[in-house]
Amino acid sequence: MTVEIERRFEAYLRSVRMKRSTHRTTVLRVFMGSTKPMTSLELLYAVKQADVGVSLGVVYSTIKLMIACGLAREIVDGRKTLYTHEGVAACSHPHLICRDCGAVVARAEGPGGLFQNPH
């Protein structure tokens, strides 16, 4: 992860009158180091490897902040929500992106197509 990403996140936090914390920074670093889309629980388990003191609440709030400042994307995949960033290789299946809210929904090829779980 680059220093530029941390600075961008910190600048966003300042713009919304929030402070940087070691827990938020740990979540950001682990997330940006991921190589595949992750659920919030998968991210929590990965973050716990670095700092056992980070809670699920911190992971959730940090994900929302990363989405708000453009560092993360949310992908709704059937029954689960995945989070990804620009550094993760593109998925091999198509997605639908809402023009109003930016929500991303996985779309599988084949019979029925929409809202099937391609993973």
GROMACS .gro file of C-alpha atoms in nm:
model
  119
    1MET     CA    1   0.000   0.000   0.000
    2THR     CA    2   0.127   0.342  -0.084
    3VAL     CA    3   0.163   0.638   0.146
    4GLU     CA    4  -0.056   0.826  -0.101
    5ILE     CA    5  -0.354   0.602  -0.018
    6GLU     CA    6  -0.307   0.655   0.355
    7ARG     CA    7  -0.284   1.031   0.301
    8ARG     CA    8  -0.598   1.026   0.088
    9PHE     CA    9  -0.785   0.835   0.359
   10GLU     CA   10  -0.655   1.066   0.632
   11ALA     CA   11  -0.754   1.375   0.429
   12TYR     CA   12  -1.104   1.232   0.388
   13LEU     CA   13  -1.130   1.166   0.762
   14ARG     CA   14  -1.031   1.526   0.833
   15SER     CA   15  -1.289   1.651   0.582
   16VAL     CA   16  -1.565   1.473   0.774
   17ARG     CA   17  -1.418   1.579   1.110
   18MET     CA   18  -1.300   1.235   1.212
   19LYS     CA   19  -0.961   1.129   1.339
   20ARG     CA   20  -0.721   0.867   1.216
   21SER     CA   21  -0.676   0.574   1.455
   22THR     CA   22  -0.437   0.283   1.463
   23HIS     CA   23  -0.730   0.042   1.423
   24ARG     CA   24  -0.863   0.223   1.115
   25THR     CA   25  -0.514   0.233   0.968
   26THR     CA   26  -0.472  -0.141   1.029
   27VAL     CA   27  -0.803  -0.217   0.855
   28LEU     CA   28  -0.703   0.007   0.563
   29ARG     CA   29  -0.361  -0.157   0.526
   30VAL     CA   30  -0.495  -0.513   0.541
   31PHE     CA   31  -0.779  -0.431   0.301
   32MET     CA   32  -0.554  -0.261   0.048
   33GLY     CA   33  -0.316  -0.557   0.067
   34SER     CA   34  -0.591  -0.803  -0.024
   35THR     CA   35  -0.583  -0.975  -0.361
   36LYS     CA   36  -0.951  -1.070  -0.389
   37PRO     CA   37  -1.290  -0.930  -0.290
   38MET     CA   38  -1.368  -1.000   0.077
   39THR     CA   39  -1.671  -1.005   0.303
   40SER     CA   40  -1.656  -0.795   0.618
   41LEU     CA   41  -1.598  -1.110   0.827
   42GLU     CA   42  -1.314  -1.225   0.601
   43LEU     CA   43  -1.160  -0.881   0.640
   44LEU     CA   44  -1.205  -0.900   1.018
   45TYR     CA   45  -1.025  -1.236   1.031
   46ALA     CA   46  -0.739  -1.097   0.823
   47VAL     CA   47  -0.720  -0.782   1.038
   48LYS     CA   48  -0.716  -0.991   1.357
   49GLN     CA   49  -0.391  -1.148   1.231
   50ALA     CA   50  -0.233  -0.802   1.254
   51ASP     CA   51  -0.416  -0.664   1.560
   52VAL     CA   52  -0.648  -0.871   1.779
   53GLY     CA   53  -0.791  -0.554   1.932
   54VAL     CA   54  -0.982  -0.451   1.620
   55SER     CA   55  -1.357  -0.513   1.646
   56LEU     CA   56  -1.614  -0.593   1.378
   57GLY     CA   57  -1.765  -0.248   1.438
   58VAL     CA   58  -1.435  -0.082   1.349
   59VAL     CA   59  -1.412  -0.296   1.034
   60TYR     CA   60  -1.768  -0.201   0.929
   61SER     CA   61  -1.720   0.170   0.994
   62THR     CA   62  -1.382   0.175   0.820
   63ILE     CA   63  -1.527  -0.003   0.515
   64LYS     CA   64  -1.802   0.259   0.493
   65LEU     CA   65  -1.542   0.538   0.519
   66MET     CA   66  -1.325   0.375   0.250
   67ILE     CA   67  -1.628   0.347   0.020
   68ALA     CA   68  -1.722   0.710   0.085
   69CYS     CA   69  -1.375   0.836  -0.007
   70GLY     CA   70  -1.350   0.614  -0.316
   71LEU     CA   71  -1.091   0.364  -0.192
   72ALA     CA   72  -1.332   0.069  -0.180
   73ARG     CA   73  -1.629  -0.067  -0.372
   74GLU     CA   74  -1.922  -0.273  -0.251
   75ILE     CA   75  -2.036  -0.574  -0.456
   76VAL     CA   76  -2.370  -0.735  -0.369
   77ASP     CA   77  -2.339  -1.100  -0.467
   78GLY     CA   78  -2.666  -1.277  -0.400
   79ARG     CA   79  -2.674  -1.333  -0.025
   80LYS     CA   80  -2.343  -1.172   0.065
   81THR     CA   81  -2.173  -0.837   0.025
   82LEU     CA   82  -1.812  -0.826  -0.089
   83TYR     CA   83  -1.571  -0.534  -0.072
   84THR     CA   84  -1.291  -0.471  -0.317
   85HIS     CA   85  -1.046  -0.202  -0.429
   86GLU     CA   86  -0.886  -0.101  -0.759
   87GLY     CA   87  -0.578  -0.316  -0.701
   88VAL     CA   88  -0.779  -0.639  -0.708
   89ALA     CA   89  -0.787  -0.812  -1.046
   90ALA     CA   90  -1.117  -0.778  -1.226
   91CYS     CA   91  -1.371  -1.057  -1.185
   92SER     CA   92  -1.431  -1.283  -1.483
   93HIS     CA   93  -1.810  -1.247  -1.460
   94PRO     CA   94  -2.014  -0.934  -1.542
   95HIS     CA   95  -2.161  -0.690  -1.290
   96LEU     CA   96  -2.453  -0.449  -1.296
   97ILE     CA   97  -2.381  -0.102  -1.156
   98CYS     CA   98  -2.661   0.127  -1.039
   99ARG     CA   99  -2.626   0.472  -1.194
  100ASP     CA  100  -2.803   0.635  -0.898
  101CYS     CA  101  -2.627   0.488  -0.596
  102GLY     CA  102  -2.325   0.307  -0.743
  103ALA     CA  103  -2.421  -0.034  -0.600
  104VAL     CA  104  -2.256  -0.325  -0.781
  105VAL     CA  105  -2.444  -0.654  -0.826
  106ALA     CA  106  -2.277  -0.967  -0.965
  107ARG     CA  107  -2.444  -1.110  -1.275
  108ALA     CA  108  -2.378  -1.468  -1.379
  109GLU     CA  109  -2.401  -1.594  -1.735
  110GLY     CA  110  -2.639  -1.877  -1.813
  111PRO     CA  111  -3.007  -1.955  -1.756
  112GLY     CA  112  -3.171  -1.684  -1.552
  113GLY     CA  113  -2.852  -1.479  -1.555
  114LEU     CA  114  -2.929  -1.219  -1.292
  115PHE     CA  115  -2.859  -1.263  -0.924
  116GLN     CA  116  -2.708  -1.609  -0.944
  117ASN     CA  117  -2.408  -1.671  -0.726
  118PRO     CA  118  -2.116  -1.698  -0.971
  119HIS     CA  119  -1.856  -1.782  -0.704
   0.00000   0.00000   0.00000
